Short mmCIF file of C-alpha atoms and ligand atoms in Angstrom, two decimals:
data_model
loop_
_atom_site.label_atom_id
_atom_site.label_comp_id
_atom_site.label_asym_id
_atom_site.label_seq_id
_atom_site.Cartn_x
_atom_site.Cartn_y
_atom_site.Cartn_z
CA MET A 1 10.57 -22.99 26.16
CA ALA A 2 9.14 -19.53 26.30
CA PHE A 3 5.99 -19.38 28.32
CA ILE A 4 2.53 -18.41 27.17
CA GLU A 5 0.23 -16.50 29.42
CA ALA A 6 -2.97 -18.55 29.32
CA SER A 7 -5.01 -15.73 30.84
CA SER A 8 -4.69 -11.95 30.67
CA PRO A 9 -4.66 -10.69 34.25
CA HIS A 10 -4.06 -7.03 33.43
CA THR A 11 -5.67 -6.40 30.06
CA MET A 12 -9.42 -5.90 29.92
CA ASN A 13 -11.45 -8.93 29.18
CA THR A 14 -12.49 -7.77 25.71
CA TYR A 15 -11.39 -10.74 23.59
CA GLY A 16 -11.84 -14.49 23.69
CA ARG A 17 -8.22 -15.12 22.85
CA LEU A 18 -6.73 -18.33 21.49
CA PRO A 19 -3.97 -19.66 23.77
CA ILE A 20 -1.02 -18.75 21.56
CA ALA A 21 1.16 -15.65 21.22
CA LEU A 22 2.92 -14.81 17.96
CA SER A 23 6.52 -13.74 18.11
CA HIS A 24 7.57 -13.10 14.51
CA GLY A 25 6.70 -13.71 10.91
CA GLN A 26 8.13 -14.04 7.41
CA GLY A 27 5.92 -13.70 4.36
CA VAL A 28 2.72 -15.67 5.02
CA ARG A 29 4.31 -17.69 7.85
CA VAL A 30 4.28 -16.75 11.52
CA TRP A 31 5.83 -18.40 14.57
CA ASP A 32 4.56 -18.42 18.13
CA VAL A 33 6.72 -17.86 21.18
CA ASN A 34 7.22 -21.62 21.49
CA GLY A 35 8.54 -21.86 17.94
CA LYS A 36 5.48 -23.48 16.38
CA GLN A 37 4.90 -22.36 12.78
CA TYR A 38 1.58 -21.29 11.25
CA LEU A 39 0.34 -20.48 7.77
CA ASP A 40 -1.36 -17.10 8.15
CA ALA A 41 -4.68 -17.16 6.30
CA LEU A 42 -6.07 -14.34 8.45
CA GLY A 43 -3.41 -11.65 8.00
CA GLY A 44 -4.27 -9.95 11.29
CA ILE A 45 -7.88 -9.69 10.00
CA ALA A 46 -7.19 -8.36 6.51
CA VAL A 47 -4.50 -6.02 7.81
CA ASN A 48 -1.13 -7.52 6.84
CA THR A 49 -1.45 -6.79 3.12
CA LEU A 50 2.22 -7.50 2.47
CA GLY A 51 2.54 -10.36 4.94
CA HIS A 52 5.24 -10.18 7.58
CA ASN A 53 8.75 -8.69 7.50
CA HIS A 54 8.39 -7.58 3.88
CA PRO A 55 11.87 -6.84 2.48
CA LYS A 56 10.79 -3.51 0.96
CA LEU A 57 8.37 -2.30 3.62
CA VAL A 58 10.57 -2.83 6.67
CA PRO A 59 13.54 -0.71 5.52
CA ALA A 60 11.18 2.06 4.39
CA LEU A 61 9.54 2.15 7.83
CA GLN A 62 12.94 2.06 9.53
CA ASP A 63 14.02 5.00 7.40
CA GLN A 64 10.86 6.92 8.36
CA ILE A 65 11.19 6.16 12.07
CA ALA A 66 14.72 7.53 12.04
CA LYS A 67 13.51 10.73 10.32
CA ILE A 68 10.28 11.59 12.13
CA ILE A 69 7.48 9.46 13.58
CA HIS A 70 4.95 12.09 14.53
CA SER A 71 4.71 15.80 13.89
CA SER A 72 1.21 17.33 14.14
CA ASN A 73 -1.60 18.49 11.95
CA TYR A 74 -0.63 21.99 13.04
CA TYR A 75 1.85 21.65 10.18
CA HIS A 76 1.86 20.35 6.64
CA VAL A 77 2.71 16.66 6.44
CA PRO A 78 4.24 15.86 3.02
CA ASN A 79 3.65 12.11 3.36
CA GLN A 80 -0.04 12.88 3.90
CA GLU A 81 -0.20 14.86 0.69
CA GLN A 82 1.54 12.03 -1.13
CA LEU A 83 -0.81 9.33 0.17
CA ALA A 84 -3.90 11.49 -0.41
CA ALA A 85 -2.85 12.10 -4.01
CA LYS A 86 -2.25 8.39 -4.56
CA LEU A 87 -5.61 7.40 -3.06
CA ALA A 88 -7.31 10.00 -5.25
CA GLU A 89 -5.60 8.54 -8.33
CA LEU A 90 -6.55 4.95 -7.46
CA SER A 91 -10.14 5.69 -6.47
CA GLY A 92 -11.16 8.43 -8.89
CA LEU A 93 -12.07 10.57 -5.86
CA SER A 94 -10.31 13.77 -4.84
CA ASN A 95 -9.57 14.40 -1.15
CA ALA A 96 -8.67 12.36 1.92
CA PHE A 97 -8.86 12.82 5.67
CA PHE A 98 -6.58 10.57 7.73
CA CYS A 99 -7.24 8.89 11.04
CA CYS A 100 -6.03 5.72 12.77
CA THR A 101 -8.74 3.04 12.58
CA GLY A 102 -11.74 1.83 10.65
CA LEU A 103 -14.29 3.06 13.12
CA GLU A 104 -12.75 6.52 13.01
CA ALA A 105 -12.95 6.54 9.22
CA ASN A 106 -16.62 5.56 9.45
CA GLU A 107 -17.26 8.10 12.19
CA ALA A 108 -15.85 10.77 9.86
CA ALA A 109 -18.11 9.50 7.07
CA ILE A 110 -21.17 9.73 9.33
CA LYS A 111 -20.22 13.26 10.33
CA LEU A 112 -19.73 14.18 6.66
CA ALA A 113 -23.20 12.86 5.82
CA ARG A 114 -24.82 14.73 8.67
CA LYS A 115 -23.12 18.00 7.79
CA TYR A 116 -23.98 17.48 4.13
CA GLY A 117 -27.59 17.41 5.33
CA HIS A 118 -27.28 20.42 7.63
CA ASP A 119 -25.61 22.42 4.87
CA ARG A 120 -28.73 21.71 2.78
CA GLY A 121 -31.17 22.69 5.50
CA ILE A 122 -31.89 19.17 6.76
CA GLU A 123 -31.89 19.43 10.54
CA ARG A 124 -32.40 15.72 11.32
CA PRO A 125 -30.40 13.85 8.69
CA GLU A 126 -30.85 10.10 8.32
CA ILE A 127 -28.51 7.51 6.84
CA VAL A 128 -29.52 4.20 5.25
CA VAL A 129 -27.54 1.26 6.67
CA TYR A 130 -27.78 -2.51 6.23
CA GLU A 131 -28.67 -5.70 8.00
CA LYS A 132 -25.58 -7.62 9.17
CA ALA A 133 -23.37 -4.56 8.55
CA PHE A 134 -20.29 -3.91 10.67
CA HIS A 135 -18.88 -0.41 10.88
CA GLY A 136 -17.03 -0.39 14.21
CA ARG A 137 -17.53 -0.13 17.95
CA SER A 138 -17.76 3.57 18.78
CA ILE A 139 -21.24 4.63 19.83
CA ALA A 140 -22.14 6.03 16.39
CA THR A 141 -20.57 3.22 14.38
CA LEU A 142 -22.06 0.47 16.55
CA SER A 143 -25.40 2.16 16.02
CA ALA A 144 -24.84 1.88 12.27
CA THR A 145 -23.79 -1.75 12.70
CA GLY A 146 -26.48 -4.36 12.06
CA ASN A 147 -25.64 -6.76 14.87
CA GLU A 148 -27.48 -6.74 18.18
CA LYS A 149 -24.58 -8.43 19.95
CA VAL A 150 -22.36 -5.46 19.14
CA GLN A 151 -25.03 -3.03 20.36
CA LYS A 152 -26.27 -4.86 23.45
CA GLY A 153 -25.50 -3.03 26.69
CA PHE A 154 -24.54 0.25 25.03
CA GLY A 155 -27.85 1.99 24.48
CA PRO A 156 -29.19 4.50 23.94
CA LEU A 157 -28.00 4.13 20.38
CA VAL A 158 -27.35 7.06 18.08
CA GLU A 159 -30.49 7.86 16.09
CA GLY A 160 -30.77 8.71 12.43
CA PHE A 161 -30.17 5.30 10.85
CA ILE A 162 -32.64 3.45 8.64
CA ARG A 163 -31.90 -0.25 8.22
CA VAL A 164 -32.57 -2.22 5.04
CA PRO A 165 -31.75 -5.72 3.73
CA LEU A 166 -28.88 -6.35 1.29
CA ASN A 167 -29.32 -6.50 -2.47
CA ASP A 168 -32.96 -5.39 -2.52
CA ILE A 169 -33.46 -2.09 -4.32
CA GLU A 170 -37.23 -2.12 -3.81
CA ALA A 171 -36.72 -2.47 -0.05
CA LEU A 172 -34.38 0.54 -0.12
CA LYS A 173 -36.94 2.60 -2.03
CA ALA A 174 -39.79 1.53 0.25
CA ALA A 175 -37.85 2.29 3.44
CA THR A 176 -37.03 5.81 2.27
CA GLU A 177 -40.19 6.71 0.39
CA GLY A 178 -41.15 10.33 0.86
CA ASN A 179 -38.46 10.79 3.54
CA LYS A 180 -36.80 14.15 2.94
CA ASN A 181 -34.30 13.62 5.77
CA VAL A 182 -32.29 10.91 4.02
CA VAL A 183 -28.79 12.14 3.19
CA ALA A 184 -26.74 9.01 2.49
CA VAL A 185 -26.61 5.27 1.85
CA PHE A 186 -23.81 3.49 3.69
CA PHE A 187 -22.62 -0.10 3.23
CA GLU A 188 -19.69 -2.48 2.78
CA THR A 189 -19.27 -3.75 -0.80
CA ILE A 190 -18.56 -7.15 0.73
CA GLN A 191 -19.63 -7.37 4.36
CA GLY A 192 -16.74 -8.74 6.40
CA GLU A 193 -17.76 -9.35 10.00
CA GLY A 194 -21.33 -10.03 8.85
CA GLY A 195 -20.19 -13.23 7.15
CA VAL A 196 -18.52 -12.30 3.83
CA ASN A 197 -21.74 -11.15 2.13
CA PRO A 198 -21.22 -9.44 -1.24
CA MET A 199 -23.44 -6.72 -2.65
CA ARG A 200 -24.35 -7.72 -6.19
CA ILE A 201 -22.93 -5.66 -9.05
CA GLU A 202 -26.38 -4.81 -10.36
CA TYR A 203 -27.46 -3.65 -6.91
CA LEU A 204 -24.40 -1.42 -6.56
CA GLN A 205 -25.27 0.22 -9.87
CA GLN A 206 -28.91 0.63 -8.86
CA VAL A 207 -27.99 2.28 -5.56
CA ARG A 208 -25.63 4.66 -7.36
CA GLN A 209 -28.51 5.66 -9.60
CA VAL A 210 -30.91 6.21 -6.71
CA CYS A 211 -28.31 8.30 -4.87
CA ASP A 212 -27.80 10.43 -8.00
CA GLN A 213 -31.53 10.95 -8.47
CA ARG A 214 -32.13 11.95 -4.87
CA GLU A 215 -28.85 13.74 -4.21
CA TRP A 216 -27.83 11.35 -1.46
CA LEU A 217 -24.21 10.54 -0.71
CA LEU A 218 -23.14 7.02 -1.58
CA MET A 219 -20.76 6.01 1.21
CA ILE A 220 -18.94 2.71 0.77
CA ASP A 221 -17.08 1.18 3.70
CA GLU A 222 -14.08 -0.48 2.06
CA VAL A 223 -12.25 -0.93 5.36
CA GLN A 224 -12.04 -4.70 4.95
CA CYS A 225 -12.75 -5.45 1.28
CA GLY A 226 -10.63 -2.59 -0.09
CA MET A 227 -6.89 -2.13 -0.68
CA GLY A 228 -6.59 -4.75 -3.40
CA ARG A 229 -8.08 -7.68 -1.57
CA THR A 230 -10.64 -8.57 -4.25
CA GLY A 231 -8.26 -7.99 -7.17
CA LYS A 232 -9.18 -4.36 -7.72
CA TRP A 233 -8.06 -1.55 -5.46
CA PHE A 234 -11.59 -1.15 -4.14
CA ALA A 235 -14.26 -3.82 -4.35
CA HIS A 236 -16.97 -1.49 -5.66
CA GLN A 237 -14.79 -0.88 -8.75
CA TRP A 238 -15.99 -4.27 -10.06
CA ALA A 239 -19.35 -2.53 -10.60
CA GLY A 240 -17.77 0.43 -12.40
CA ILE A 241 -19.26 2.92 -9.96
CA LEU A 242 -17.78 5.76 -7.91
CA PRO A 243 -18.80 6.38 -4.31
CA ASP A 244 -18.95 9.87 -2.85
CA VAL A 245 -17.32 8.84 0.41
CA MET A 246 -15.07 5.85 1.04
CA PRO A 247 -13.70 4.88 4.46
CA LEU A 248 -10.51 2.79 4.47
CA ALA A 249 -8.31 1.30 7.18
CA LYS A 250 -7.20 -2.30 7.87
CA GLY A 251 -4.89 -3.19 4.93
CA LEU A 252 -3.93 0.38 4.04
CA GLY A 253 -0.77 0.38 6.16
CA SER A 254 0.14 -3.32 6.16
CA GLY A 255 -0.10 -3.39 9.96
CA VAL A 256 0.71 0.17 10.96
CA PRO A 257 -2.48 1.69 12.43
CA ILE A 258 -4.08 3.91 9.81
CA GLY A 259 -7.48 4.97 8.56
CA ALA A 260 -8.71 7.30 5.85
CA VAL A 261 -11.91 8.65 4.48
CA VAL A 262 -11.66 9.51 0.81
CA ALA A 263 -14.25 11.77 -0.79
CA GLY A 264 -15.32 12.90 -4.23
CA PRO A 265 -16.62 16.33 -5.30
CA LYS A 266 -19.99 16.08 -3.48
CA ALA A 267 -18.29 15.51 -0.12
CA ALA A 268 -14.71 16.74 -0.39
CA ASN A 269 -15.39 20.28 0.81
CA ILE A 270 -17.93 19.67 3.56
CA PHE A 271 -15.47 19.82 6.45
CA GLN A 272 -13.93 23.17 7.21
CA PRO A 273 -11.18 23.91 9.76
CA GLY A 274 -12.52 23.08 13.22
CA ASN A 275 -15.13 20.55 12.04
CA HIS A 276 -13.04 17.42 12.48
CA GLY A 277 -9.61 16.24 13.51
CA THR A 278 -7.53 13.74 15.43
CA THR A 279 -4.11 13.99 17.04
CA PHE A 280 -2.45 10.91 15.56
CA GLY A 281 -4.27 10.96 12.23
CA GLY A 282 -2.04 11.23 9.20
CA ASN A 283 1.20 11.04 11.11
CA PRO A 284 4.35 10.68 9.03
CA LEU A 285 4.98 7.03 9.99
CA ALA A 286 1.46 5.82 9.20
CA MET A 287 1.44 7.81 5.96
CA ARG A 288 4.74 6.31 4.89
CA ALA A 289 3.30 2.85 5.60
CA GLY A 290 0.35 3.68 3.33
CA VAL A 291 2.49 5.11 0.54
CA GLU A 292 4.89 2.15 0.61
CA THR A 293 2.10 -0.44 0.84
CA ILE A 294 0.53 0.93 -2.33
CA ARG A 295 3.89 1.24 -4.08
CA ILE A 296 4.78 -2.38 -3.30
CA VAL A 297 1.33 -3.72 -4.25
CA GLU A 298 1.82 -1.99 -7.63
CA GLU A 299 5.44 -3.06 -8.10
CA GLU A 300 4.70 -6.68 -7.28
CA GLY A 301 1.44 -6.95 -9.21
CA LEU A 302 -0.48 -7.95 -6.10
CA LEU A 303 -3.91 -6.99 -7.46
CA ASP A 304 -3.58 -9.60 -10.17
CA ASN A 305 -2.08 -11.97 -7.65
CA ALA A 306 -5.04 -11.54 -5.29
CA ALA A 307 -7.49 -12.21 -8.13
CA ARG A 308 -5.58 -15.21 -9.50
CA VAL A 309 -4.59 -16.87 -6.23
CA GLY A 310 -8.01 -16.09 -4.75
CA ALA A 311 -9.73 -17.86 -7.64
CA HIS A 312 -7.33 -20.77 -7.26
CA LEU A 313 -8.06 -20.97 -3.52
CA LYS A 314 -11.81 -20.76 -4.03
CA GLY A 315 -11.59 -23.45 -6.70
CA GLY A 316 -9.59 -25.72 -4.42
CA LEU A 317 -12.07 -25.27 -1.59
CA ALA A 318 -15.02 -25.88 -3.90
CA ARG A 319 -13.41 -29.07 -5.17
CA GLU A 320 -12.49 -30.44 -1.75
CA ILE A 321 -15.42 -29.40 0.45
CA GLY A 322 -17.93 -27.55 -1.74
CA ALA A 323 -20.21 -30.54 -2.23
CA LEU A 324 -20.31 -31.63 1.41
CA GLN A 325 -23.60 -31.56 3.19
CA GLY A 326 -23.08 -29.06 5.96
CA VAL A 327 -21.17 -26.67 3.67
CA THR A 328 -23.85 -24.16 2.69
CA GLU A 329 -21.86 -21.87 0.43
CA ILE A 330 -18.35 -20.80 -0.51
CA ARG A 331 -18.40 -17.12 -1.48
CA GLY A 332 -16.38 -13.96 -1.79
CA GLN A 333 -13.88 -12.62 -4.26
CA GLY A 334 -10.11 -12.60 -4.58
CA LEU A 335 -8.51 -13.11 -1.20
CA MET A 336 -11.66 -12.41 0.78
CA LEU A 337 -13.45 -15.73 1.04
CA GLY A 338 -16.13 -17.13 3.32
CA ILE A 339 -17.13 -20.75 3.78
CA GLU A 340 -20.58 -20.90 5.33
CA LEU A 341 -21.37 -24.04 7.31
CA SER A 342 -24.85 -25.08 8.38
CA ARG A 343 -24.12 -24.65 12.08
CA PRO A 344 -21.88 -22.55 14.38
CA CYS A 345 -18.27 -23.56 13.88
CA GLY A 346 -16.20 -21.31 16.17
CA VAL A 347 -14.31 -24.35 17.48
CA LEU A 348 -12.57 -24.60 14.11
CA THR A 349 -10.28 -21.66 14.87
CA GLN A 350 -8.60 -23.64 17.68
CA ARG A 351 -8.53 -26.85 15.63
CA ALA A 352 -6.87 -24.94 12.80
CA VAL A 353 -4.31 -23.50 15.23
CA ASP A 354 -3.49 -27.05 16.32
CA LYS A 355 -2.81 -27.90 12.65
CA GLY A 356 -0.68 -24.77 12.10
CA LEU A 357 -3.24 -22.61 10.27
CA LEU A 358 -4.63 -19.20 11.26
CA ILE A 359 -8.24 -18.50 10.21
CA SER A 360 -11.24 -16.85 11.78
CA VAL A 361 -14.91 -17.68 12.09
CA THR A 362 -17.33 -14.79 11.78
CA ALA A 363 -21.13 -14.49 12.02
CA GLU A 364 -20.91 -17.75 14.00
CA ASN A 365 -20.89 -20.14 11.06
CA VAL A 366 -18.69 -18.59 8.38
CA ILE A 367 -15.00 -19.50 8.09
CA ARG A 368 -13.26 -16.37 6.87
CA LEU A 369 -10.02 -16.36 4.87
CA VAL A 370 -8.38 -12.95 4.37
CA PRO A 371 -4.68 -13.81 3.93
CA PRO A 372 -1.90 -11.42 2.86
CA LEU A 373 -2.03 -10.48 -0.83
CA ILE A 374 1.40 -12.06 -1.38
CA LEU A 375 -0.14 -15.54 -1.02
CA THR A 376 1.04 -17.97 -3.74
CA GLU A 377 -0.90 -20.79 -5.38
CA ALA A 378 1.25 -23.26 -3.44
CA ASP A 379 0.30 -21.47 -0.19
CA ALA A 380 -3.35 -21.63 -1.25
CA ASP A 381 -3.03 -25.37 -1.87
CA GLU A 382 -1.60 -25.71 1.60
CA ILE A 383 -4.53 -23.81 3.13
CA VAL A 384 -6.92 -26.20 1.36
CA ALA A 385 -4.90 -29.24 2.48
CA LEU A 386 -4.98 -28.09 6.12
CA LEU A 387 -8.56 -26.82 6.19
CA ALA A 388 -10.47 -29.41 4.16
CA PRO A 389 -9.95 -32.31 6.61
CA LEU A 390 -11.04 -30.09 9.51
CA VAL A 391 -14.24 -29.11 7.72
CA ARG A 392 -14.90 -32.71 6.63
CA GLU A 393 -14.48 -33.92 10.16
CA PHE A 394 -16.65 -31.09 11.53
CA VAL A 395 -19.56 -31.75 9.22
CA GLY A 396 -19.17 -35.47 9.81
CA GLN A 397 -18.23 -36.63 6.31
C1 PLP B 1 -12.85 -3.82 10.89
C2 PLP B 1 -13.91 -3.01 10.27
C3 PLP B 1 -14.27 -1.76 10.80
C4 PLP B 1 -13.71 -1.23 12.08
O1 PLP B 1 -12.35 -1.03 12.00
P1 PLP B 1 -11.50 -0.80 13.35
O2 PLP B 1 -10.15 -0.44 12.87
O3 PLP B 1 -11.55 -2.09 14.10
O4 PLP B 1 -12.16 0.28 14.11
C5 PLP B 1 -15.20 -1.00 10.10
N1 PLP B 1 -15.75 -1.45 8.97
C6 PLP B 1 -15.43 -2.63 8.44
C7 PLP B 1 -16.04 -3.05 7.15
C8 PLP B 1 -14.51 -3.47 9.08
O5 PLP B 1 -14.21 -4.65 8.56
#
C-alpha cells in the first residue's frame, strides 16, 4: 500500500484538505495512491474540461513539450496568436491578453477598467461589483470579491468598488446615480464560489443596456462558468449579449495553468506596451493546451454534450432529492449545478469521498457539481445514485 500523508508538514496551511491523494485518472474516473477509484464530479474545480488522460490532448501536449515549453513575450508566440484568434471567433470579441490564473485575468480586467477611466479624464475610477461574488485572492481581486471571509485579515482593501445585489437593475441604478466615476460593471454570469447563483437573462440584457447608455465597460468573469460548461462557449451568450471584457481561466487549458482576458473594441486598445505583462503568460505550452482544448471540445461536440448531460443530471437530481425538505433549490445550467441545502453541509465532501465520488461544497450549504464536459448520461446517473442517498441521509429523510 502506498502511504498517504495525513498532514502537510512543509506546505503552508492554506487548505483544509481531504485525506486522499490522487495518483492518476482516465476520463471522468480518478484513482488515489491506494488504488481506490472515484467518479470525478468536480473536475479539479471546473478545470479538467476534457477529463483525465484525454487521448487527443495528451499527445498534443507531449508534442509541444518536446518542441518548446516556454519562450518569452520578448518574442512573437504563434500559439498565442492562434488561441487569441480562436477566442475572438468564439466570443465575438477581438483581442486577448494571456496570463496564468483566474485572479490574474481579473486583475488585468480591473486595470483595464481603471485605465479606461483615466484615459477619459476620470482620476478615481469606480467599478460596480456584486454581493457573493468571487474574483480571486490577490489584494485587488479579493477586494472585488463579496465575501468577508476571503477579505478578513487582509485590509486595507483596494478602494474603488461599489457593491450591489444580484439581479436587481434598480439597485444598480440607485447605487450609481449621479456618480461620474463609474467606469465598469463586473460580475460572474453564474457565480461559482458564491453558491452557483445565476444572473437572469433579462438582467444581463438590462445591464448591457445601462453600460451602453453610460459608456461603462461590461466586464464578465467567465473564469468558472465559461469554456462550454453551460452548453454555450460562454454563459452570457445565453442572453445574446456581448461583454466588453471577459476574463477566462480554469477550464481553458484542461488542467494546464492558463488565464486570459478577452476584450472587444471598447477595451482592446487600452493597454499599450509597458502597461501590463507577466513572465509565464501566454507561454507556448499553455497556449497549445488552450488551442487543443477548444479543438477537441468542437470535434467531440462537447457543448451539446454539456447541455444534454447537464439537463439529464439536473433532472435526475430533481427526481431523487428535489422534493426533500432540507433541499432548498437545485440550480445552474449545463454541467455547472448547485444543490442548496437548508444548513451547512461541508461534511458531505468526505462522505462522498468514502463512497467514491468527488464533489465540493461551496458557500457552506451548496453542493457544487462541475464535472468534465465529457460526462455521459450513464456517468450522470451514477453521480445521482451515489449522491442522492448521502443527501437523503443528511437531511434526515
Ligand atoms: C476560481 C475563480 C477565480 C480565481 O481563479 P484562480 O485561478 O484561482 O486565481 C476568479 N473568478 C472566478 C469566477 C472563479 O471561479
